[in-house]
Coordinates of C-alpha atoms in Angstrom, one line a residue:
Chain A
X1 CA 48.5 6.7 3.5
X2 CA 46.2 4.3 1.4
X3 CA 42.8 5.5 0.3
X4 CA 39.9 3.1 0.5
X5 CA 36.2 2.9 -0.6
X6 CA 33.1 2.2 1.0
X7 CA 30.8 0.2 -1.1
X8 CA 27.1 0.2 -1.4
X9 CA 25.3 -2.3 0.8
X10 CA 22.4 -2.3 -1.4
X11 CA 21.3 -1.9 -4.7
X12 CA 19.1 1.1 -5.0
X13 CA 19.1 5.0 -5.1
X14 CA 21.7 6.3 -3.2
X15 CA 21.2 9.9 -1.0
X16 CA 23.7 11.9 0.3
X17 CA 21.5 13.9 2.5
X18 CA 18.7 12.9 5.3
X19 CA 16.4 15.0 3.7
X20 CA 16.3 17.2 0.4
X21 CA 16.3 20.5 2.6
X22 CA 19.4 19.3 5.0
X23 CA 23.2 19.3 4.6
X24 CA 25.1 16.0 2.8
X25 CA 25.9 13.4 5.8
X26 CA 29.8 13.9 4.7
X27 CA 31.6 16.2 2.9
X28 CA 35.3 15.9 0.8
X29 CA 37.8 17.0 3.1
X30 CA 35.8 16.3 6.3
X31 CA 37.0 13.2 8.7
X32 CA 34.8 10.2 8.8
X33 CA 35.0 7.4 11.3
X34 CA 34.0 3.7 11.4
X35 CA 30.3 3.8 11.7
X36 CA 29.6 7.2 10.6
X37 CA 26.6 7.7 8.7
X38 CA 27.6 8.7 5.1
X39 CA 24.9 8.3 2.9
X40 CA 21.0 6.2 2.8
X41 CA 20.0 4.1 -0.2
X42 CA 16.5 3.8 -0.7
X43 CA 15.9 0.5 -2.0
X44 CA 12.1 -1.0 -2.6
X45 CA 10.7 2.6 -1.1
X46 CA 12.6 1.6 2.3
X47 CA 15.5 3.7 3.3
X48 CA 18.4 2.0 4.5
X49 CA 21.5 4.1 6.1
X50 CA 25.2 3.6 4.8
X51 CA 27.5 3.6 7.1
X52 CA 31.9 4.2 6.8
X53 CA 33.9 1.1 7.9
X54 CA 37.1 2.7 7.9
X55 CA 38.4 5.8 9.2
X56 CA 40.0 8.7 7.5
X57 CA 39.1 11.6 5.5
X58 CA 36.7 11.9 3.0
X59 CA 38.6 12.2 -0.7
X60 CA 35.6 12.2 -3.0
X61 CA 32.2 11.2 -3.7
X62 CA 32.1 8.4 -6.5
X63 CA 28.5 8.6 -7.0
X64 CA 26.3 11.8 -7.0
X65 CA 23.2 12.3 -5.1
X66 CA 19.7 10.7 -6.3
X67 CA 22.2 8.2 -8.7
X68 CA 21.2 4.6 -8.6
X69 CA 24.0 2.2 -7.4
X70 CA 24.1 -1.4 -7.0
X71 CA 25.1 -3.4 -4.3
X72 CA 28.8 -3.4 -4.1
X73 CA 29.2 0.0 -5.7
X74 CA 32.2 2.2 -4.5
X75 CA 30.3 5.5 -3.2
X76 CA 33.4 7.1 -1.4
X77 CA 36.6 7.3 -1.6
X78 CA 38.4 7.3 2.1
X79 CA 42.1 8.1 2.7
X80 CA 43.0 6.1 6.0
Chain B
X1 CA -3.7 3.2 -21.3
X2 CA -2.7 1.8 -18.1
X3 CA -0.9 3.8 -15.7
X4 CA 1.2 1.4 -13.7
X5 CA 3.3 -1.6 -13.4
X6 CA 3.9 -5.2 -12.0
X7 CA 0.9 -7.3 -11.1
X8 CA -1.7 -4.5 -11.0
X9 CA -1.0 -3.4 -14.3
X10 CA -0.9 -7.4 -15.7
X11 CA -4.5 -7.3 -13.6
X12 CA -5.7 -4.2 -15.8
X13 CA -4.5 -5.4 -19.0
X14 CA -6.3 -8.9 -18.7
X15 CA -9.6 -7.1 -18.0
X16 CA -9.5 -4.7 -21.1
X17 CA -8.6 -7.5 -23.5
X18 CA -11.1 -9.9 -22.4
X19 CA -13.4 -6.0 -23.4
X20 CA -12.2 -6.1 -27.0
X21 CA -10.4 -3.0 -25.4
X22 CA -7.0 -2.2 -27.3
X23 CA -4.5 -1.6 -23.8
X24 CA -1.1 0.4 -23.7
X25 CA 1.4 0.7 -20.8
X26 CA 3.6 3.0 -20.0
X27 CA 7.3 1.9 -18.3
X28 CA 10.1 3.0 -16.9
X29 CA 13.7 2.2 -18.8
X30 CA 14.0 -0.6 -16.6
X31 CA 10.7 -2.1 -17.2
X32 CA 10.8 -2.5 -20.9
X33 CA 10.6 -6.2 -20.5
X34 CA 8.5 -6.4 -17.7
X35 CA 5.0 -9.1 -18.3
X36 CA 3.0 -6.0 -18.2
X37 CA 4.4 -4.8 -21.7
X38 CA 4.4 -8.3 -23.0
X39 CA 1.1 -8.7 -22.5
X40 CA -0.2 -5.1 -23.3
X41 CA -0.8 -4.4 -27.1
X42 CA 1.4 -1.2 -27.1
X43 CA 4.2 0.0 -24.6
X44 CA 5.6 3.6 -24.2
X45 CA 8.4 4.7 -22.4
X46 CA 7.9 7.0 -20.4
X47 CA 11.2 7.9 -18.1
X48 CA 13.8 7.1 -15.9
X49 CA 14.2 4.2 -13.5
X50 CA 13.2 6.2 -10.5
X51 CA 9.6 6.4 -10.1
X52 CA 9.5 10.0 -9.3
X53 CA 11.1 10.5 -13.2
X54 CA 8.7 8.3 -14.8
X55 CA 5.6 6.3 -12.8
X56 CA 5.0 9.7 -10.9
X57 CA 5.8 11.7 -13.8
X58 CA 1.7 13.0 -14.5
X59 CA 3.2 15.5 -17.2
X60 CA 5.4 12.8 -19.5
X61 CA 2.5 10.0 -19.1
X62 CA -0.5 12.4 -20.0
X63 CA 1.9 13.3 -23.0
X64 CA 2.2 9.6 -23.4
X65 CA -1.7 9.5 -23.5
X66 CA -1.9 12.5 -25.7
X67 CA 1.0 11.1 -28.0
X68 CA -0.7 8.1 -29.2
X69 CA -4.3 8.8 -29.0
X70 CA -5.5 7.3 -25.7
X71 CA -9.2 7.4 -24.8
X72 CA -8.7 6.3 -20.7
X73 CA -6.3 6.1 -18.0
X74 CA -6.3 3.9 -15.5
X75 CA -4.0 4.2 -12.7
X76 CA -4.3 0.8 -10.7
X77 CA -3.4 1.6 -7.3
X78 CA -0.1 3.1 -5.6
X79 CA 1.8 5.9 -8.1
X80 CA -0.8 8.3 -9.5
X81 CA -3.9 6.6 -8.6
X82 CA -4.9 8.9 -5.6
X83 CA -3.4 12.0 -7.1
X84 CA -6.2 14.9 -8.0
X85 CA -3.7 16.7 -9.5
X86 CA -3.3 13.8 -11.9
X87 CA -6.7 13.3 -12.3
X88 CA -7.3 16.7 -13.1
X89 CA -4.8 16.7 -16.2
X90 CA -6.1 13.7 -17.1
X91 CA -9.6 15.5 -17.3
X92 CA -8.2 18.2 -18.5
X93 CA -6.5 16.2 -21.3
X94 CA -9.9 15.2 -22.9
X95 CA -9.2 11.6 -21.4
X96 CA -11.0 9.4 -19.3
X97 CA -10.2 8.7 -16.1
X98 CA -11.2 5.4 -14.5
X99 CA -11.9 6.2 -11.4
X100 CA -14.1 9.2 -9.3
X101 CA -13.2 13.3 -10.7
X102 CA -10.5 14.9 -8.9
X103 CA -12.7 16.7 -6.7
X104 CA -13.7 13.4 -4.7
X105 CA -10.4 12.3 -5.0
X106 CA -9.0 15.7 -3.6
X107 CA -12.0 15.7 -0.9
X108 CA -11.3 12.1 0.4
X109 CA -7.7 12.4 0.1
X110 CA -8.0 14.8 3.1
X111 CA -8.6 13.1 6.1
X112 CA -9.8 16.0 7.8
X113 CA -12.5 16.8 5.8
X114 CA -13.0 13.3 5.0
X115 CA -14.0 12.7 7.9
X116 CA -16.4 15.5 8.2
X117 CA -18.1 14.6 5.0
X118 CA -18.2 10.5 7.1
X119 CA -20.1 12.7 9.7
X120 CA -22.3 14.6 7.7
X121 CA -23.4 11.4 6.3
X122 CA -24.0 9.8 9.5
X123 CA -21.1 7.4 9.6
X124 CA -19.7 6.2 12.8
X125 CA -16.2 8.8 13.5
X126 CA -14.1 8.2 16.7
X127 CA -14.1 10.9 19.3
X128 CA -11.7 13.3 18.6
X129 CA -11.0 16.6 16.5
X130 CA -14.2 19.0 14.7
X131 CA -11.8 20.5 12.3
X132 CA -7.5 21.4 12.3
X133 CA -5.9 22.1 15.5
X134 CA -3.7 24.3 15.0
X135 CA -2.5 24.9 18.9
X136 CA -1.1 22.8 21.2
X137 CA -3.5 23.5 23.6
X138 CA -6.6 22.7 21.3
X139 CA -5.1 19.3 20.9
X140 CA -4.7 18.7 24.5
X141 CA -8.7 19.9 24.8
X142 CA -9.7 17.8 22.3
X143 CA -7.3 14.9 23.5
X144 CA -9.0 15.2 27.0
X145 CA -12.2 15.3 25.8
X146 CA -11.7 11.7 23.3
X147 CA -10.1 10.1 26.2
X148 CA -6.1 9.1 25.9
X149 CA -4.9 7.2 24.4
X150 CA -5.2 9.3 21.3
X151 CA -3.8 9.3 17.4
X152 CA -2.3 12.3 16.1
X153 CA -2.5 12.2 12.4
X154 CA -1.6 14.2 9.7
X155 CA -4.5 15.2 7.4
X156 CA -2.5 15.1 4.3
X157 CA -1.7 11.7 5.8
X158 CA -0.9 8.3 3.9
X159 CA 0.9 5.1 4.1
X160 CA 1.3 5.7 8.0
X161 CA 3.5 8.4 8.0
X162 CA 2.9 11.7 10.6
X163 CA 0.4 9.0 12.9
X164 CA 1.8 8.9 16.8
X165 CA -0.2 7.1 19.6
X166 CA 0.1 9.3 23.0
X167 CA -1.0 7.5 25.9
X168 CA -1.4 11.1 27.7
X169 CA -0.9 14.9 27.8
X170 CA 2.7 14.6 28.2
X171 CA 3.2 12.3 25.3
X172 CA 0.6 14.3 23.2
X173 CA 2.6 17.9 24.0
X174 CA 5.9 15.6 23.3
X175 CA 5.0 13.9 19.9
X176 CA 2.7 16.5 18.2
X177 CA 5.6 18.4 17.3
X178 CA 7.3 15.5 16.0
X179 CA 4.3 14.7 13.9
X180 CA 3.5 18.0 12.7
X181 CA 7.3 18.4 11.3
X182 CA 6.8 14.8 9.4
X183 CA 3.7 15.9 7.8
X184 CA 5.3 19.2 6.5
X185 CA 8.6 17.4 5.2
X186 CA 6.3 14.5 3.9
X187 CA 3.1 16.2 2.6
X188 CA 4.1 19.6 2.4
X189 CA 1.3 20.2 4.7
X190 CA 1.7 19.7 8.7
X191 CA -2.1 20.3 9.5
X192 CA -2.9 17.5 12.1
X193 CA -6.0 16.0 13.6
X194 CA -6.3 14.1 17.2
X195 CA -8.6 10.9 17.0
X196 CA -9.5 8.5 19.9
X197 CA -7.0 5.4 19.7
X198 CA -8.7 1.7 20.0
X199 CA -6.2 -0.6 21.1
X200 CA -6.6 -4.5 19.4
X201 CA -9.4 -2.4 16.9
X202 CA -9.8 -5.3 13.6
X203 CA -9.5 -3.5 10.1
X204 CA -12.5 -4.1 8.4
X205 CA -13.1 -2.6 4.9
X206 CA -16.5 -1.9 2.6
X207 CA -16.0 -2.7 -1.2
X208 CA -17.8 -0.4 -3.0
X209 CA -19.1 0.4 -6.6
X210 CA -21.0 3.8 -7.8
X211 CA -22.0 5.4 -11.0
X212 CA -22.5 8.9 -10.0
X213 CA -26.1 8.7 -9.1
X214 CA -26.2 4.7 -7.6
X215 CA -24.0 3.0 -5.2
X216 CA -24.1 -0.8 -4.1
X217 CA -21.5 -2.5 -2.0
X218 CA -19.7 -6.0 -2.7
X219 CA -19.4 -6.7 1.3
X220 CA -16.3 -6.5 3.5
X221 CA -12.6 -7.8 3.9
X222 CA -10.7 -7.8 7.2
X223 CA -7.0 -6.6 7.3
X224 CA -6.3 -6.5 10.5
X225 CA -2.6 -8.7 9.3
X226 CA -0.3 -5.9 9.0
X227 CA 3.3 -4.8 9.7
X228 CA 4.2 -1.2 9.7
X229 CA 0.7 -0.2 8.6
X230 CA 1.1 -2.2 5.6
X231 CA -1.3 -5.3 5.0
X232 CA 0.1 -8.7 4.4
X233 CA -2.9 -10.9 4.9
X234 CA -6.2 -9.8 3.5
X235 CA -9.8 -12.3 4.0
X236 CA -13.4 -11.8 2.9
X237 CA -16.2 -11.7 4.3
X238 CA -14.7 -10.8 7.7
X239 CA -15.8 -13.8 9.9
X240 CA -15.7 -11.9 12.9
X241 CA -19.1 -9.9 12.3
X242 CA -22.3 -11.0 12.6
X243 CA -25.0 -10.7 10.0
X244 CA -26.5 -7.1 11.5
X245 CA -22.9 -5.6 11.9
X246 CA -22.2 -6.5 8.5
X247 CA -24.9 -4.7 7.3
X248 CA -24.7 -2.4 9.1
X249 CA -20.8 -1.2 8.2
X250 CA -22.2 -1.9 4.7
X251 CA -25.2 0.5 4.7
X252 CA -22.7 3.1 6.0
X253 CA -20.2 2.7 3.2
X254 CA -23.0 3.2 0.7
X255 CA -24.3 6.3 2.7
X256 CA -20.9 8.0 2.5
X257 CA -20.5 7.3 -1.1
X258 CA -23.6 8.5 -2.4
X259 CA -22.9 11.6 0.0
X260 CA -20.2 12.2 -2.4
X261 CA -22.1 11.0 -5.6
X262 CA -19.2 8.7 -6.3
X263 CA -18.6 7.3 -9.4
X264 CA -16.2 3.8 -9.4
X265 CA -14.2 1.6 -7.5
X266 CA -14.1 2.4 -3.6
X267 CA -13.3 1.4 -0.3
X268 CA -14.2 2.8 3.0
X269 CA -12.1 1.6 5.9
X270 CA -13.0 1.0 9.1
X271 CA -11.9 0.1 12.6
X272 CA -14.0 -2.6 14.5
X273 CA -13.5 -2.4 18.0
X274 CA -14.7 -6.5 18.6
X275 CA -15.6 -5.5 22.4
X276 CA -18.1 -3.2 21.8
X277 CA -19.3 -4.2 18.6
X278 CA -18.9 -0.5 17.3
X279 CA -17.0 0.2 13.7
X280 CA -15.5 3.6 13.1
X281 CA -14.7 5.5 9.6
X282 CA -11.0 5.7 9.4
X283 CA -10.9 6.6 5.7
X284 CA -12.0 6.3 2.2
X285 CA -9.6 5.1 -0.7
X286 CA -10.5 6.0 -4.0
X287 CA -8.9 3.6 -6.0
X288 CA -8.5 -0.2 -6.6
X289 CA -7.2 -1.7 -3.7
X290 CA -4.3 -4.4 -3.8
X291 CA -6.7 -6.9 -1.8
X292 CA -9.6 -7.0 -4.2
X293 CA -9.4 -9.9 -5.6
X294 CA -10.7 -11.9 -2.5
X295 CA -13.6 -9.9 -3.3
X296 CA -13.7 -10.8 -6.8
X297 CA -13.6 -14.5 -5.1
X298 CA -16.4 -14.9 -3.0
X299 CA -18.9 -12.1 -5.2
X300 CA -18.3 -13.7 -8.5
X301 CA -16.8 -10.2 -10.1
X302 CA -14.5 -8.6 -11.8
X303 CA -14.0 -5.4 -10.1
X304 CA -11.8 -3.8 -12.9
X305 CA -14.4 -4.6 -15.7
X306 CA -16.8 -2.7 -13.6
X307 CA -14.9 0.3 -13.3
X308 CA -14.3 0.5 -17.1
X309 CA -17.8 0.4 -17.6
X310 CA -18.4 2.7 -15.2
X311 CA -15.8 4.9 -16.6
X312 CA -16.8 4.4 -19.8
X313 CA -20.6 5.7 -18.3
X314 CA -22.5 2.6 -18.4
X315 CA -24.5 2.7 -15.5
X316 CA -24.3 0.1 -12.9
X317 CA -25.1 -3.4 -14.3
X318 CA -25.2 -4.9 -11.0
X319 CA -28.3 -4.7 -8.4
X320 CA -27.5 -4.6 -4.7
X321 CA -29.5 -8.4 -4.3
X322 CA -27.4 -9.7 -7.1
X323 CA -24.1 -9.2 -5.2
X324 CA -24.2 -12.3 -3.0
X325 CA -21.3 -13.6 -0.7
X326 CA -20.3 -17.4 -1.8
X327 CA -17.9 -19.4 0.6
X328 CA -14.3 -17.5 1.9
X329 CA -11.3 -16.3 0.4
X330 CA -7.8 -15.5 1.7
X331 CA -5.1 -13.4 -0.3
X332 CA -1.3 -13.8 1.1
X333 CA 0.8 -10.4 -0.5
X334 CA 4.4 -12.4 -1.6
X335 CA 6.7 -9.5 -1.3
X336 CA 10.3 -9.7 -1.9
X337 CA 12.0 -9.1 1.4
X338 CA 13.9 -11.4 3.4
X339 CA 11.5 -12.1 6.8
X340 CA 14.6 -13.5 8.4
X341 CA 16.3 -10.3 8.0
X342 CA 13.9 -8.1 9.6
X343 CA 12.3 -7.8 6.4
X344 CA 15.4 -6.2 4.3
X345 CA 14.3 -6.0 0.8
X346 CA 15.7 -8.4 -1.9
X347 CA 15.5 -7.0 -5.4
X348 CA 17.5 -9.2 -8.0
X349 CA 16.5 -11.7 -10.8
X350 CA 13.5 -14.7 -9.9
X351 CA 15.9 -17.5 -11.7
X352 CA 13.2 -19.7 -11.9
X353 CA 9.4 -19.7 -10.6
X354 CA 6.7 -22.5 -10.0
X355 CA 3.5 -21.1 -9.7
X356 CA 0.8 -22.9 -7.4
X357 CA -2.2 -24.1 -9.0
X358 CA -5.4 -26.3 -9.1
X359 CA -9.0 -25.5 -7.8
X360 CA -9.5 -22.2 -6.1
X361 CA -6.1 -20.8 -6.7
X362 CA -5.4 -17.3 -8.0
X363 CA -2.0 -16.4 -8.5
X364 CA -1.7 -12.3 -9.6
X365 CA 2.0 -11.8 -10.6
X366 CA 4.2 -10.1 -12.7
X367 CA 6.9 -12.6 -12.3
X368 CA 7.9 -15.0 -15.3
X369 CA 11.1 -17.1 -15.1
X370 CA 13.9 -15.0 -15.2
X371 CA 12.6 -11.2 -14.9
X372 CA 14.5 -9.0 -12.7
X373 CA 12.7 -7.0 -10.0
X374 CA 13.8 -3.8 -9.8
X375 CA 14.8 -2.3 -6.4
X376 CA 12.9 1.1 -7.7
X377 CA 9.5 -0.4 -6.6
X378 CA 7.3 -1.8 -3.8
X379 CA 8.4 -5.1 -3.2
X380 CA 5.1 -7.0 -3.7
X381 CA 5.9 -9.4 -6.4
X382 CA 2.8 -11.5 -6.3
X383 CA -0.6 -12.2 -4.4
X384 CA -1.3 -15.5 -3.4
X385 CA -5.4 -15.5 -3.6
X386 CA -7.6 -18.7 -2.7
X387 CA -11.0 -20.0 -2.3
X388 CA -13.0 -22.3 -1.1
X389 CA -16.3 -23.4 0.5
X390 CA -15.7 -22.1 4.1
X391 CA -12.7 -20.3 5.8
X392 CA -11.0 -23.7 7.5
X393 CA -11.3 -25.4 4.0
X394 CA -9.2 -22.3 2.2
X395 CA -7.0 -22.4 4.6
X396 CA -5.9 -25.8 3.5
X397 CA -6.0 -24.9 0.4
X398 CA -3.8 -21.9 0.8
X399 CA -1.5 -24.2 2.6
X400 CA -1.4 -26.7 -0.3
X401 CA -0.7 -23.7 -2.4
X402 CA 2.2 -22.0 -0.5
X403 CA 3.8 -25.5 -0.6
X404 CA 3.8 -25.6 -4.5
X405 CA 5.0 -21.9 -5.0
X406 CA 8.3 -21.9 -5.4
X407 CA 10.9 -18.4 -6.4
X408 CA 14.2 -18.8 -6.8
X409 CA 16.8 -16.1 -6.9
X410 CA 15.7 -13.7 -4.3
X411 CA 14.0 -13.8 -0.5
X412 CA 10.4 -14.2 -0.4
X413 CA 8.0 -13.5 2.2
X414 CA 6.4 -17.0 1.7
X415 CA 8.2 -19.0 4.9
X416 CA 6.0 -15.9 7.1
X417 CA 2.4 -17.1 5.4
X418 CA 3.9 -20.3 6.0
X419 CA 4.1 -19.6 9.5
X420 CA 1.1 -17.7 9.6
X421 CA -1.3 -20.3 8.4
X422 CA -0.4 -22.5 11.2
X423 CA -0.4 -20.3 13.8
X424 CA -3.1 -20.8 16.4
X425 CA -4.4 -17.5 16.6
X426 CA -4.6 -16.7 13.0
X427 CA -6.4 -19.8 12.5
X428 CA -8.7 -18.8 15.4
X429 CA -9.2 -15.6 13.9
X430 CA -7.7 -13.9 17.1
X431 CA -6.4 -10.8 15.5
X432 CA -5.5 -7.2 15.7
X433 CA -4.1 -4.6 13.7
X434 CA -1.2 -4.6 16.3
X435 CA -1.1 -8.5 16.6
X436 CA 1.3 -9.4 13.4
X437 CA 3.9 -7.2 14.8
X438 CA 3.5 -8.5 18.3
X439 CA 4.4 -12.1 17.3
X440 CA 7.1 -11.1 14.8
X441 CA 9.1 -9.2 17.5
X442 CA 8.3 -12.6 20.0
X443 CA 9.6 -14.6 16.8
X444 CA 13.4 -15.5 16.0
X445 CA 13.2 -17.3 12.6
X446 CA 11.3 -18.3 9.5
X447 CA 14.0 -20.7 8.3
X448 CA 13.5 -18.6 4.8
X449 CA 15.1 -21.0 2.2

């Protein structure tokens, strides 16, 4: 088992929710896929959705919710 | 003190010093080397990156005010500057506010009853709702009655968001819903309004200046260039009335502002439906707009120096038959986004810049060589403005001036007013509020860079 991280596309604000009333996109311990939605990052007041590109389970959260990031961040930690 | 940032802010400033007017502005953490505070007297900090912790922050930046014994506010346009609650505290606060009370801000800033005080007045509305639908079925009345297709908007509405087109009753009973849920999770209000939709309608807009009692106009600008209901391409006077219409559309921005007794800087938006010849209120904003400066060109004024004196109670220093319309101007909004990428912002550091120059040019900026656009912002970095004797003269004149402005270090928007400038239908003034879209989606590549 190797654990990976996605990165942040963008530089920006990152979200781990759609919305502030809705669940988070992924939480630790729950399986994520290749091109599952994790996250947005709202960058320039556009909102730009961050998506997994490896599969596994979700280990932790490197960034919190509302943080600022910048492009090449590591948001999650992913164990393949 | 001015209430802002980036190019609107370095706008502000310039006005109050050539006033003998002492400036402050307030900034975020990241902005503490932005041109705005280099060129104000004073800075204060006033928060966090994240504009909803500092530039939206009323309570930290009416302390700011407080703090170091600030006699006005202006809030330029975007952030605060529509915001009666701000306003309000701002009153409230013992400061001046440059722009109308909170109560015209709060009155306009609903589109519902802004359009029932256009109507009271007598200005032009489009067919559509007497007051808030609050049924399905009332919509679908009212809807019939207007003739599809229809708008649903949000009357808390803004920037575009909660606005669906329904070409019938289907549609209408599919995407109220959907519009009425955006308005709530955007405005926190999901009241919604149906209005008759004009298909190619031209965005025409009435420039206008009151002092509580007296209110003159300084003409029109058309904006029908726009992507995602955002302009990108602003001209004055709009070429495509005639004489009457334009006094006309005029007379009725006046009407509805002294309706409202308004006191500043205004503009009342329009559509302008080219086949019949018949302009509609769409709304009032109640603020500086980004596109005043080709105003400013072809009038001879300085909008912001007017609305301090207004705000400082001065009455109006300018009569109506002084304001007179001199040859055309075009503004080009540089924002920094990548236009090969659909548009994907590019925040990041302007290495180096080359600014264009020479007769007739206006370049309103922020950016200096080397200053680092936040992603935390819009991503208009500068306007392009420039003038000339007639409209096919500025229009070689803007092109000579998009040739010479050069950023380096991040995506521009530029290679899109190159494009724009010599396309055929721009240049024919054979535009729409849905034609900029149109084209982009027709179009592969700008060859950005």
């Amino acid at each position: 088992m190797t654990t990976k991280t996605v990165l942040s596309p963008l530089p920006g604000i990152f979200y781990r929710k759609p919305s502030p009333e809705d669940p988070v996109y992924k939480a630790e311990g729950e399986p994520c896929e290749t091109g599952a939605v994790i996250g947005l990052v709202e960058v320039m007041k556009s909102f730009h959705e961050v998506k997994s590109d490896v599969d596994g389970t979700v280990v932790k959260f490197l960034v919190n919710d509302e943080e600022a990031v910048v492009a090449g961040q590591p948001l999650m930690e992913v164990e393949e | 003190m001015v209430a802002n940032r980036g190019e609107i802010a370095c706008r502000i400033i310039r006005s109050a010093r050539e006033m003998g007017i002492e400036t402050t502005v307030i900034h975020s953490q990241c902005d503490d080397d932005s041109l705005a505070v280099r060129l104000a007297d004073n800075a204060v900090e006033v928060g966090p990156p994240p504009a909803s912790k500092s530039y939206l922050d009323i309570q930290a930046i009416v302390n700011a005010a407080i703090d170091h014994e600030i006699d006005a506010i202006h809030p330029g346009y975007g952030f605060l500057a529509e915001n009666a609650k701000f306003a309000e505290a701002v009153e409230d606060a013992g400061k001046l506010f440059v722009g109308p009370d909170s109560q015209t801000i709060r009155l306009m800033g609903d589109k519902l009853a802004a359009r029932e005080t256009a109507k009271k007045a007598g200005v032009p509305i489009a067919e559509g709702s007497q007051s808030r639908l609050d049924s399905l079925e009332e919509m679908c009345t009212v809807a019939k009655e207007a003739g599809y297709p229809v708008l649903i908007k949000a009357s808390a509405g803004g920037g575009g968001r909660g606005i669906r087109i329904a070409n019938n009753q289907d549609e209408l009973k599919r995407l109220a819903p959907q519009a009425r849920a955006e308005a709530q999770a955007t405005f926190g209000d999901g009241t919604l309004f149906v209005e008759k939709y004009i298909p190619q309608a031209r965005h025409i807009e009435v420039q206008i200046l009151g002092d509580g009692s007296e209110v003159i106009h300084c003409y029109e600008r058309e904006c029908s260039l726009q992507r995602r209901r955002q302009k990108v391409w602003e001209e004055a006077p709009a070429l495509v009335l005639t004489d009457e219409i334009r006094e006309k559309i005029c007379a009725s921005a006046v009407t509805l502002a002294e309706h409202v007794n308004y006191r500043g800087a205004g503009t009342v938006e329009f559509l302008y439906d080219e086949s019949t010849e018949e302009f509609f209120f769409l709304e009032m904003n109640t603020r500086i707009q980004v596109e005043h400066p080709v105003t400013e060109m072809i009038c001879g004024l300085d909008l912001i120096r007017e609305m301090i004196l207004i705000a400082q109670g001065s009455p109006l220093c300018l009569k109506q038959d002084e304001i007179r319309i001199r040859g055309h101007a075009i503004e080009c909004r540089i924002n920094a986004e990548n236009p090969d990428q659909d548009f994907m912002p590019s925040p990041g550091t302007a290495e180096s810049v080359t600014f264009p120059a020479g007769p007739g040019v206006r370049f309103d900026t922020m950016l200096f060589p080397g200053c680092n656009i936040p992603p935390y912002y819009d991503s208009m970095i500068g306007k392009l403005v420039v003038w000339d004797g007639s409209r096919e003269a500025a229009l070689s004149r803007l092109r000579r001036a998009l040739s010479e402005l050069e950023i380096e270090g991040i995506h521009t928007t530029k290679s899109l007013h190159q494009a724009l400038v010599e396309n055929g239908d721009v240049i024919a003034l054979n535009i729409h509020t849905g034609f900029l879209e149109q084209w982009l989606s027709r179009r592969q590549s700008f060859h950005n860079r």
